[in-house]
PDB file of C-alpha atoms in Angstrom:
ATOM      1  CA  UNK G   6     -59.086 200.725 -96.307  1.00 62.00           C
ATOM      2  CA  UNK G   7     -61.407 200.679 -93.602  1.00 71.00           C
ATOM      3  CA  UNK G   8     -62.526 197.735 -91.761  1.00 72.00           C
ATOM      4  CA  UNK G   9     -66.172 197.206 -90.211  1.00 70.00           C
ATOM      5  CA  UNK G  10     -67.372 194.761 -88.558  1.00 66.00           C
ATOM      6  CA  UNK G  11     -69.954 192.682 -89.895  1.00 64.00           C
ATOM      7  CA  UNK G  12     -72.160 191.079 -86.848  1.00 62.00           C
ATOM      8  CA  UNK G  13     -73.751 187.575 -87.064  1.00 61.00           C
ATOM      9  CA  UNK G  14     -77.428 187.061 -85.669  1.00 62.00           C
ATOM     10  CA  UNK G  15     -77.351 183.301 -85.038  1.00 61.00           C
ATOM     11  CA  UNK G  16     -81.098 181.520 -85.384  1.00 64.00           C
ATOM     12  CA  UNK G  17     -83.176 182.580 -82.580  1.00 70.00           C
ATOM     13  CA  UNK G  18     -85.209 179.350 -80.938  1.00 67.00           C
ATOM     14  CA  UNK G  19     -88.942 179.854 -81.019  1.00 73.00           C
ATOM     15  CA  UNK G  20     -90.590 177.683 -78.361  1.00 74.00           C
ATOM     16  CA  UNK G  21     -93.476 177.261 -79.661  1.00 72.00           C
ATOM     17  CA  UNK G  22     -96.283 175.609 -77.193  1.00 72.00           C
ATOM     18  CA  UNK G  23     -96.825 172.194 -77.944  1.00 69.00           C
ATOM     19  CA  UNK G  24     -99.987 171.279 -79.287  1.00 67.00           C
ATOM     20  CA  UNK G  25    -102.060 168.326 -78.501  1.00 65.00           C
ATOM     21  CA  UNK G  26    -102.233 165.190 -81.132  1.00 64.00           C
ATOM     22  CA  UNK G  27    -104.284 165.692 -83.632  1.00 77.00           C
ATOM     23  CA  UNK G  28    -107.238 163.194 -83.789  1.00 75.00           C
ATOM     24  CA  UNK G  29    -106.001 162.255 -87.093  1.00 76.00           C
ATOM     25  CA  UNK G  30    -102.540 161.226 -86.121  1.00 83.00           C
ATOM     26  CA  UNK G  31    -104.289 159.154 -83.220  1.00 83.00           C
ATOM     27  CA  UNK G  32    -106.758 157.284 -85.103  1.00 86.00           C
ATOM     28  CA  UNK G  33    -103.506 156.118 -87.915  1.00 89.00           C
ATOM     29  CA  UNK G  34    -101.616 155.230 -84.596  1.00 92.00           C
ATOM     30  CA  UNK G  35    -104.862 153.062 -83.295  1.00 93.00           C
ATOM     31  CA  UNK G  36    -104.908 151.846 -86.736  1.00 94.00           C
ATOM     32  CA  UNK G  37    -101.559 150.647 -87.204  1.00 96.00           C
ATOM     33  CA  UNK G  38    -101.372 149.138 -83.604  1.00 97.00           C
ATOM     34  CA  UNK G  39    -105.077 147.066 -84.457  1.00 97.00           C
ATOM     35  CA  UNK G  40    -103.171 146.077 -87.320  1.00 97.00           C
ATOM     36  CA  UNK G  41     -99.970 145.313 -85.829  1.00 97.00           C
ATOM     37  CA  UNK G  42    -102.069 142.724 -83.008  1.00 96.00           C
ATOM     38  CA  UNK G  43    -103.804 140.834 -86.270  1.00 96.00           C
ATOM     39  CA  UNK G  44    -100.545 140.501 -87.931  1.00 96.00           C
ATOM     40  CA  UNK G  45     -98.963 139.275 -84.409  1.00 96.00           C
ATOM     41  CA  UNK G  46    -101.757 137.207 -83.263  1.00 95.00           C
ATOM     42  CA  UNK G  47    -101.357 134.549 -85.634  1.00 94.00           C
ATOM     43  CA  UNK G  48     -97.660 134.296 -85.238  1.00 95.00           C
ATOM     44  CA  UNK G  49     -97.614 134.049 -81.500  1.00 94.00           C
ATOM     45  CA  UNK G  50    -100.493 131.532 -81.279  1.00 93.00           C
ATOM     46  CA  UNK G  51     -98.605 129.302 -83.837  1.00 93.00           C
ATOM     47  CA  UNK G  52     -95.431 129.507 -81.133  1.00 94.00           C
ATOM     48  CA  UNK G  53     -97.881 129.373 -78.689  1.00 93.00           C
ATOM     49  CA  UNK G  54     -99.012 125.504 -80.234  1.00 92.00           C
ATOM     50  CA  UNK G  55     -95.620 124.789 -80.808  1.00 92.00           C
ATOM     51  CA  UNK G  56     -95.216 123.986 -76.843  1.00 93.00           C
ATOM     52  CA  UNK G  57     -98.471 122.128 -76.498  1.00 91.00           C
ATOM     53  CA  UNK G  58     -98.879 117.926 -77.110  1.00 89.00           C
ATOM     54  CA  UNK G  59    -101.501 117.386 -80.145  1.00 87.00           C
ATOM     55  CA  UNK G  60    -104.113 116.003 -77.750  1.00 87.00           C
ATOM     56  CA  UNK G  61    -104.076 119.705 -76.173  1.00 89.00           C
ATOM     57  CA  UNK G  62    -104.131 121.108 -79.708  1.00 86.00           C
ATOM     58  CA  UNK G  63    -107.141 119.072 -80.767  1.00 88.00           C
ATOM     59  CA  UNK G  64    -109.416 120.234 -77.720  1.00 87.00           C
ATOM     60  CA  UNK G  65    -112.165 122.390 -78.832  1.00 89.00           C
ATOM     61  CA  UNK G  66    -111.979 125.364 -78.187  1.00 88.00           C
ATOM     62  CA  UNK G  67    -108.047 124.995 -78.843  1.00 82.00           C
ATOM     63  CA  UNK G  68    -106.612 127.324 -75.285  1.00 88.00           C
ATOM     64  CA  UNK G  69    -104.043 130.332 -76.461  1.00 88.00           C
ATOM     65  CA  UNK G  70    -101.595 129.244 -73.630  1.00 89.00           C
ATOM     66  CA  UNK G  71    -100.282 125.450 -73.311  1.00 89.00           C
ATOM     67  CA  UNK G  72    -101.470 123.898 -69.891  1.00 89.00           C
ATOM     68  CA  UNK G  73     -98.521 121.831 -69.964  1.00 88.00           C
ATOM     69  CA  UNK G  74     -95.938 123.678 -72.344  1.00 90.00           C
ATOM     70  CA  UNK G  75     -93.184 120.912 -73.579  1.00 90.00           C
ATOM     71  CA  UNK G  76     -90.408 121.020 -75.926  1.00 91.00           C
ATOM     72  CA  UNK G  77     -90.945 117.364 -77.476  1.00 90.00           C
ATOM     73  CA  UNK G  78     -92.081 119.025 -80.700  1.00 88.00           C
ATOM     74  CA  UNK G  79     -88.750 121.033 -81.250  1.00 88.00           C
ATOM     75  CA  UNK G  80     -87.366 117.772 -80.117  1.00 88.00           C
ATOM     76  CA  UNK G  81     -89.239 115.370 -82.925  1.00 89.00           C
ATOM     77  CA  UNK G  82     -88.078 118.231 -85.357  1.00 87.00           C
ATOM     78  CA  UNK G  83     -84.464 118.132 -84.921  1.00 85.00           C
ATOM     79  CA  UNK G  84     -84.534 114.399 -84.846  1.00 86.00           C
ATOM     80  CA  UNK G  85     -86.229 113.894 -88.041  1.00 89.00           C
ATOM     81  CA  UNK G  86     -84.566 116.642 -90.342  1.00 86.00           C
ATOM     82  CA  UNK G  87     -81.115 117.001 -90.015  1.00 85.00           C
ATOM     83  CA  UNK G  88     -80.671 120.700 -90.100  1.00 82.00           C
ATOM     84  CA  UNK G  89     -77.003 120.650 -88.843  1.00 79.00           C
ATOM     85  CA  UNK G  90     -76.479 119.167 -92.090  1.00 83.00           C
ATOM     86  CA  UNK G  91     -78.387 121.481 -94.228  1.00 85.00           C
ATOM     87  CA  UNK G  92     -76.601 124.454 -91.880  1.00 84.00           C
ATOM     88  CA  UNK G  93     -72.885 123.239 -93.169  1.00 86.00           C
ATOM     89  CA  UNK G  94     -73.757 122.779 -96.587  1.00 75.00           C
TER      90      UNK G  94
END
């Protein structure tokens, strides 16, 4: 019996140069971030009137940002519904 020795080539790494985005991966990526701001807006401008008094609100044009952000709407929220209740049950 004769032994030989078997030798094992491991995976060579290529480094291959890297390319530059493909304008078709860049326009989805533009897509899905235009997309991403008209899904967001809305959210963030209802939080956005969640801080302002309804006078404010009712202004025309209505502003994004609350001139005088409060929290007596989160207040008149928790004092009308009783959500610890609802939260134990």
């Amino acid at each position: 019996m004769t032994t030989t020795a078997v030798s094992r080539t491991g995976a060579i790494a290529i480094q291959r140069e890297r390319r530059p985005l493909p304008i078709r991966k860049a326009g989805s990526y533009v897509l899905l971030a235009v997309v991403a701001v008209l899904v967001a807006f809305p959210l963030l401008l209802a939080l956005s009137y969640s801080f302002m008094s309804e006078s404010e609100i009712a202004t025309f044009p209505p502003p994004v940002l609350p001139m005088h952000p409060s929290l007596d709407n989160y207040q008149k929220v928790l004092g009308a519904i009783p959500i610890g209740r609802y939260l134990l049950n």
